[in-house]
Amino acid sequence: MIRLWALLVLLWAPAALGFARTARVQVRMQSEPAFSGAKVLENTAGVSASDVNIRKLRVDLGSAKDSYTTPGQYIQMRPSAGEKAGFYALASAPGSGSEVATASTGALLLGRPLACAELLVKEADSNKWLIGANAGTSVQVTAPAGNGFKLAENFDDLVKFDFPVQNVLLFAAGTGIAPIKAAIESGALRLEDGRTCKLYYGARSMESMPYTEEFEKWEEMGVTVIPCFSQGSASSDLPSARTGYVQHALEEDGVSMPRNSGALLCGMKGMTEAVKSILTDAGVFPERCLLNF
């Protein structure tokens, strides 16, 4: 009680003595996000490598999916109430994944409208329960959250910048490809308007690189895919592949039209910081180097 009275005196005294400076106490309460029930619909291998376990999951988010509006957003997921939740960026594009359940998704879901979302999950001690989840497994999820990639504000807005982005650069490593995939397939990059686009995508080897089966589709959409293998050699099946890290490939290529370029980045801190430094040193506006959080 004496300590509380002393604190109140300290906060009151400056104003009482005529000082202009005032003190204010703020208390922040962080409440747990709302979780709702969801179902794992599919769990398949994301890579063929034996030294890393990456799974592609499709999850029915139900009404929670309605708030997924921007590529780069994430959900939290846990096995049940009271368990620690993990954070997972959404790999499917906003607005995709509406379908009707078939026999392959389980008899209990048959004929029901689904709101499917795709996740890319690398095995860790904290998510072994999810890595091994079978179709039909019940989970708890939050609604999609986070700002995502603020593309319209930073790539298109002519108030903040005098000109829109004409050259799009994408950088991903490992499972960081998930939100980049969502951005590509959402149409939000506006590649159909004539923008050029390169994807620098890093992994240990081709066998440990998710979504190689999507490269042809992304190329048709206007994305030049540049795989970067840190431990494996460049594959003859991928003429554009490089040996080394993503940031090294960018250094070799340089940045064309830096004042008209914008970038999306997702991956380990060392990669994103190195890439951002190269981009800004070349003349890319820092505000146009976007992370998904």
Coordinates of C-alpha atoms in Angstrom, one line a residue:
M1 CA 0.0 0.0 0.0
I2 CA 2.8 2.4 0.9
R3 CA 4.6 1.7 -2.4
L4 CA 1.4 2.3 -4.4
W5 CA 0.9 5.7 -2.6
A6 CA 4.5 6.6 -3.3
L7 CA 3.9 5.9 -7.1
L8 CA 0.8 8.0 -7.2
V9 CA 2.6 10.9 -5.5
L10 CA 5.4 10.7 -8.1
L11 CA 2.9 10.8 -11.0
W12 CA 0.9 13.7 -9.5
A13 CA 3.8 15.8 -8.2
P14 CA 5.0 17.3 -11.5
A15 CA 1.6 18.6 -12.5
A16 CA 0.9 19.9 -8.9
L17 CA 4.2 21.7 -8.9
G18 CA 3.5 23.4 -12.2
F19 CA 5.8 21.3 -14.5
A20 CA 4.6 21.1 -18.1
R21 CA 5.6 17.4 -18.5
T22 CA 3.0 14.9 -17.5
A23 CA 3.2 11.2 -16.9
R24 CA 0.8 8.6 -18.3
V25 CA 0.5 4.9 -17.4
Q26 CA -0.7 2.5 -20.0
V27 CA -1.6 -1.1 -19.4
R28 CA -1.8 -3.4 -22.4
M29 CA -3.7 -6.6 -22.2
Q30 CA -3.1 -9.2 -24.9
S31 CA -6.0 -11.5 -25.3
E32 CA -5.8 -14.9 -27.0
P33 CA -7.1 -14.9 -30.5
A34 CA -10.4 -16.7 -31.2
F35 CA -10.0 -20.3 -32.4
S36 CA -12.6 -22.4 -34.2
G37 CA -12.8 -26.0 -35.3
A38 CA -11.3 -27.1 -38.7
K39 CA -10.5 -30.3 -40.5
V40 CA -7.4 -31.6 -42.2
L41 CA -8.5 -32.7 -45.7
E42 CA -5.2 -33.8 -47.2
N43 CA -1.6 -34.4 -46.1
T44 CA 0.9 -35.2 -48.8
A45 CA 4.7 -35.1 -49.2
G46 CA 5.9 -31.7 -50.2
V47 CA 9.4 -32.8 -51.3
S48 CA 11.1 -36.0 -52.3
A49 CA 14.3 -35.5 -50.3
S50 CA 14.9 -38.0 -47.4
D51 CA 16.8 -35.6 -45.2
V52 CA 14.0 -33.1 -44.7
N53 CA 10.2 -33.6 -44.1
I54 CA 8.0 -30.9 -45.7
R55 CA 4.3 -31.6 -46.0
K56 CA 1.6 -30.0 -48.1
L57 CA -1.7 -29.8 -46.2
R58 CA -5.2 -28.8 -47.3
V59 CA -7.4 -27.6 -44.4
D60 CA -11.1 -26.7 -44.4
L61 CA -11.1 -23.4 -42.5
G62 CA -14.9 -23.0 -42.7
S63 CA -16.1 -19.4 -42.1
A64 CA -12.7 -18.4 -40.7
K65 CA -11.4 -18.2 -44.3
D66 CA -13.7 -15.2 -45.0
S67 CA -11.1 -12.9 -43.6
Y68 CA -8.3 -14.1 -45.9
T69 CA -8.0 -11.1 -48.2
T70 CA -4.3 -10.5 -48.8
P71 CA -1.4 -12.8 -49.9
G72 CA 1.0 -13.1 -47.0
Q73 CA -1.5 -13.5 -44.3
Y74 CA -1.2 -16.4 -41.8
I75 CA -3.2 -18.6 -39.5
Q76 CA -2.5 -20.1 -36.1
M77 CA -3.2 -23.8 -35.6
R78 CA -3.2 -26.1 -32.6
P79 CA -4.4 -29.7 -32.0
S80 CA -6.8 -28.7 -29.2
A81 CA -7.6 -26.0 -26.6
G82 CA -4.8 -25.3 -24.2
E83 CA -2.1 -26.5 -26.6
K84 CA 0.5 -24.1 -28.0
A85 CA -0.4 -22.9 -31.5
G86 CA 2.0 -22.6 -34.5
F87 CA 2.0 -19.9 -37.1
Y88 CA 1.6 -20.9 -40.7
A89 CA 1.5 -18.7 -43.8
L90 CA -1.2 -19.5 -46.3
A91 CA 0.1 -20.9 -49.6
S92 CA -3.2 -20.8 -51.5
A93 CA -4.4 -17.5 -53.0
P94 CA -7.3 -15.5 -51.4
G95 CA -10.6 -16.5 -52.9
S96 CA -9.4 -19.9 -54.0
G97 CA -10.3 -23.2 -52.5
S98 CA -14.1 -23.1 -52.7
E99 CA -15.3 -26.6 -53.5
V100 CA -17.8 -29.3 -52.5
A101 CA -16.6 -32.2 -50.4
T102 CA -16.3 -35.6 -52.2
A103 CA -15.8 -39.1 -50.9
S104 CA -12.1 -38.6 -50.8
T105 CA -12.5 -35.9 -48.1
G106 CA -14.4 -38.2 -45.8
A107 CA -18.0 -39.4 -45.5
L108 CA -18.8 -36.9 -42.7
L109 CA -18.0 -34.0 -45.0
L110 CA -19.6 -35.4 -48.2
G111 CA -21.6 -32.8 -50.1
R112 CA -20.7 -30.0 -47.8
P113 CA -19.2 -26.7 -49.1
L114 CA -15.6 -26.4 -48.2
A115 CA -13.3 -23.4 -47.7
C116 CA -10.0 -25.0 -48.4
A117 CA -6.6 -23.4 -47.6
E118 CA -3.2 -24.8 -48.4
L119 CA -0.3 -24.9 -46.0
L120 CA 3.4 -25.8 -46.4
V121 CA 4.8 -27.2 -43.1
K122 CA 8.4 -28.3 -42.3
E123 CA 8.7 -30.8 -39.6
A124 CA 9.9 -29.5 -36.2
D125 CA 9.6 -30.8 -32.6
S126 CA 6.7 -28.4 -32.1
N127 CA 4.6 -29.6 -35.0
K128 CA 5.0 -33.4 -35.2
W129 CA 1.3 -33.8 -34.4
L130 CA 0.5 -31.8 -37.6
I131 CA 3.1 -33.5 -39.8
G132 CA 1.5 -36.8 -39.0
A133 CA -2.1 -35.7 -39.1
N134 CA -4.4 -37.8 -41.3
A135 CA -7.3 -36.6 -43.5
G136 CA -10.2 -36.0 -41.2
T137 CA -8.1 -34.9 -38.2
S138 CA -9.8 -32.2 -36.2
V139 CA -7.8 -29.1 -35.4
Q140 CA -8.3 -25.6 -34.1
V141 CA -7.5 -22.5 -36.2
T142 CA -7.7 -18.8 -36.0
A143 CA -9.0 -16.6 -38.8
P144 CA -6.3 -15.4 -41.2
A145 CA -4.5 -12.5 -39.7
G146 CA -1.6 -10.1 -40.4
N147 CA -1.1 -7.3 -42.9
G148 CA 0.3 -9.6 -45.6
F149 CA 2.1 -8.1 -48.6
K150 CA 0.8 -4.5 -48.9
L151 CA 1.0 -4.6 -52.7
A152 CA -1.6 -2.0 -53.7
E153 CA -0.2 0.6 -51.3
N154 CA 3.4 0.2 -52.3
F155 CA 3.4 -1.1 -55.8
D156 CA 0.4 0.7 -57.4
D157 CA -0.2 3.9 -55.3
L158 CA 0.7 7.0 -57.3
V159 CA 0.3 9.3 -54.2
K160 CA 3.0 7.6 -52.2
F161 CA 5.3 7.2 -55.3
D162 CA 5.3 9.1 -58.6
F163 CA 5.2 5.9 -60.6
P164 CA 4.0 2.3 -60.2
V165 CA 6.3 -0.8 -60.0
Q166 CA 7.2 -2.2 -63.4
N167 CA 9.8 -4.8 -62.3
V168 CA 8.7 -7.3 -59.6
L169 CA 11.4 -9.4 -57.8
L170 CA 10.4 -12.3 -55.6
F171 CA 12.7 -14.0 -53.0
A172 CA 12.0 -17.1 -51.1
A173 CA 13.8 -19.9 -49.3
G174 CA 12.4 -23.2 -48.1
T175 CA 8.9 -23.1 -46.9
G176 CA 9.1 -19.3 -47.3
I177 CA 7.7 -20.0 -50.8
A178 CA 4.2 -20.4 -49.3
P179 CA 3.1 -16.8 -49.2
I180 CA 5.1 -16.0 -52.4
K181 CA 3.1 -18.7 -54.2
A182 CA -0.1 -17.1 -52.8
A183 CA 1.0 -13.7 -54.2
I184 CA 1.8 -15.2 -57.7
E185 CA -1.5 -17.1 -58.0
S186 CA -3.7 -14.3 -56.6
G187 CA -3.1 -12.0 -59.6
A188 CA -2.3 -9.2 -57.2
L189 CA 1.2 -8.8 -58.8
R190 CA -0.7 -7.6 -62.0
L191 CA 1.8 -9.4 -64.3
E192 CA -0.9 -9.3 -67.1
D193 CA -0.3 -5.5 -67.2
G194 CA 3.2 -6.0 -68.6
R195 CA 5.2 -6.1 -65.5
T196 CA 8.4 -8.2 -65.6
C197 CA 8.9 -10.7 -62.7
K198 CA 11.7 -12.9 -61.4
L199 CA 11.5 -15.4 -58.6
Y200 CA 14.8 -16.3 -56.8
Y201 CA 14.0 -19.4 -54.9
G202 CA 16.5 -21.2 -52.6
A203 CA 16.7 -24.7 -51.2
R204 CA 19.5 -27.2 -50.5
S205 CA 18.7 -29.2 -53.7
M206 CA 16.0 -29.8 -56.2
E207 CA 14.8 -32.8 -54.2
S208 CA 14.2 -30.5 -51.1
M209 CA 12.5 -27.8 -53.0
P210 CA 8.7 -27.7 -52.8
Y211 CA 6.4 -26.8 -55.7
T212 CA 8.8 -27.6 -58.5
E213 CA 5.7 -29.0 -60.3
E214 CA 4.2 -25.4 -60.3
F215 CA 7.2 -23.8 -62.1
E216 CA 5.8 -24.3 -65.6
K217 CA 2.5 -22.7 -64.6
W218 CA 4.2 -19.8 -63.0
E219 CA 6.3 -19.3 -66.1
E220 CA 3.2 -19.1 -68.2
M221 CA 1.9 -16.5 -65.8
G222 CA 4.9 -14.3 -66.5
V223 CA 7.3 -15.3 -63.7
T224 CA 10.9 -16.2 -64.6
V225 CA 11.8 -18.9 -62.0
I226 CA 15.5 -19.0 -60.9
P227 CA 16.0 -21.9 -58.5
C228 CA 19.1 -21.6 -56.3
F229 CA 20.6 -24.7 -54.8
S230 CA 23.0 -24.2 -51.8
Q231 CA 24.2 -27.8 -51.6
G232 CA 23.2 -29.5 -54.9
S233 CA 24.3 -28.8 -58.4
A234 CA 22.2 -27.0 -60.9
S235 CA 19.9 -29.4 -62.7
S236 CA 19.9 -29.8 -66.5
D237 CA 16.1 -30.0 -66.2
L238 CA 16.1 -26.4 -65.0
P239 CA 18.3 -24.3 -67.4
S240 CA 17.8 -21.2 -65.2
A241 CA 19.0 -22.9 -62.0
R242 CA 22.0 -21.6 -60.1
T243 CA 24.4 -23.1 -57.5
G244 CA 24.7 -21.0 -54.3
Y245 CA 22.4 -18.8 -52.3
V246 CA 19.6 -16.5 -53.4
Q247 CA 21.5 -13.3 -52.5
H248 CA 24.5 -14.4 -54.5
A249 CA 22.4 -15.0 -57.6
L250 CA 20.9 -11.5 -57.2
E251 CA 24.4 -10.0 -56.9
E252 CA 25.4 -11.7 -60.1
D253 CA 22.4 -10.5 -62.0
G254 CA 22.1 -7.0 -60.6
V255 CA 18.9 -5.0 -60.4
S256 CA 17.5 -3.6 -63.6
M257 CA 15.2 -0.5 -63.3
P258 CA 15.8 -0.2 -59.5
R259 CA 13.6 2.9 -59.2
N260 CA 10.8 1.0 -60.8
S261 CA 11.3 -2.2 -58.9
G262 CA 9.5 -3.7 -56.0
A263 CA 10.2 -6.9 -54.1
L264 CA 8.5 -9.5 -51.9
L265 CA 10.7 -11.5 -49.5
C266 CA 10.1 -14.5 -47.2
G267 CA 12.6 -16.8 -45.7
M268 CA 15.4 -16.9 -43.1
K269 CA 16.6 -13.6 -41.6
G270 CA 20.0 -13.8 -43.1
M271 CA 18.7 -14.1 -46.7
T272 CA 16.0 -11.4 -46.4
E273 CA 18.4 -8.9 -44.8
A274 CA 21.2 -9.6 -47.4
V275 CA 18.7 -9.3 -50.3
K276 CA 17.2 -6.1 -48.9
S277 CA 20.6 -4.5 -48.5
I278 CA 21.5 -5.4 -52.2
L279 CA 18.2 -4.0 -53.4
T280 CA 18.3 -0.7 -51.5
D281 CA 22.0 -0.2 -52.3
A282 CA 21.0 -0.5 -56.0
G283 CA 18.4 2.2 -55.6
V284 CA 15.2 0.3 -54.8
F285 CA 13.0 2.2 -52.4
P286 CA 13.1 0.5 -49.0
E287 CA 9.3 0.8 -48.7
R288 CA 9.0 -1.4 -51.8
C289 CA 10.9 -4.3 -50.2
L290 CA 8.0 -6.1 -48.6
L291 CA 7.9 -8.8 -45.9
N292 CA 4.7 -10.6 -45.0
F293 CA 4.6 -9.5 -41.4

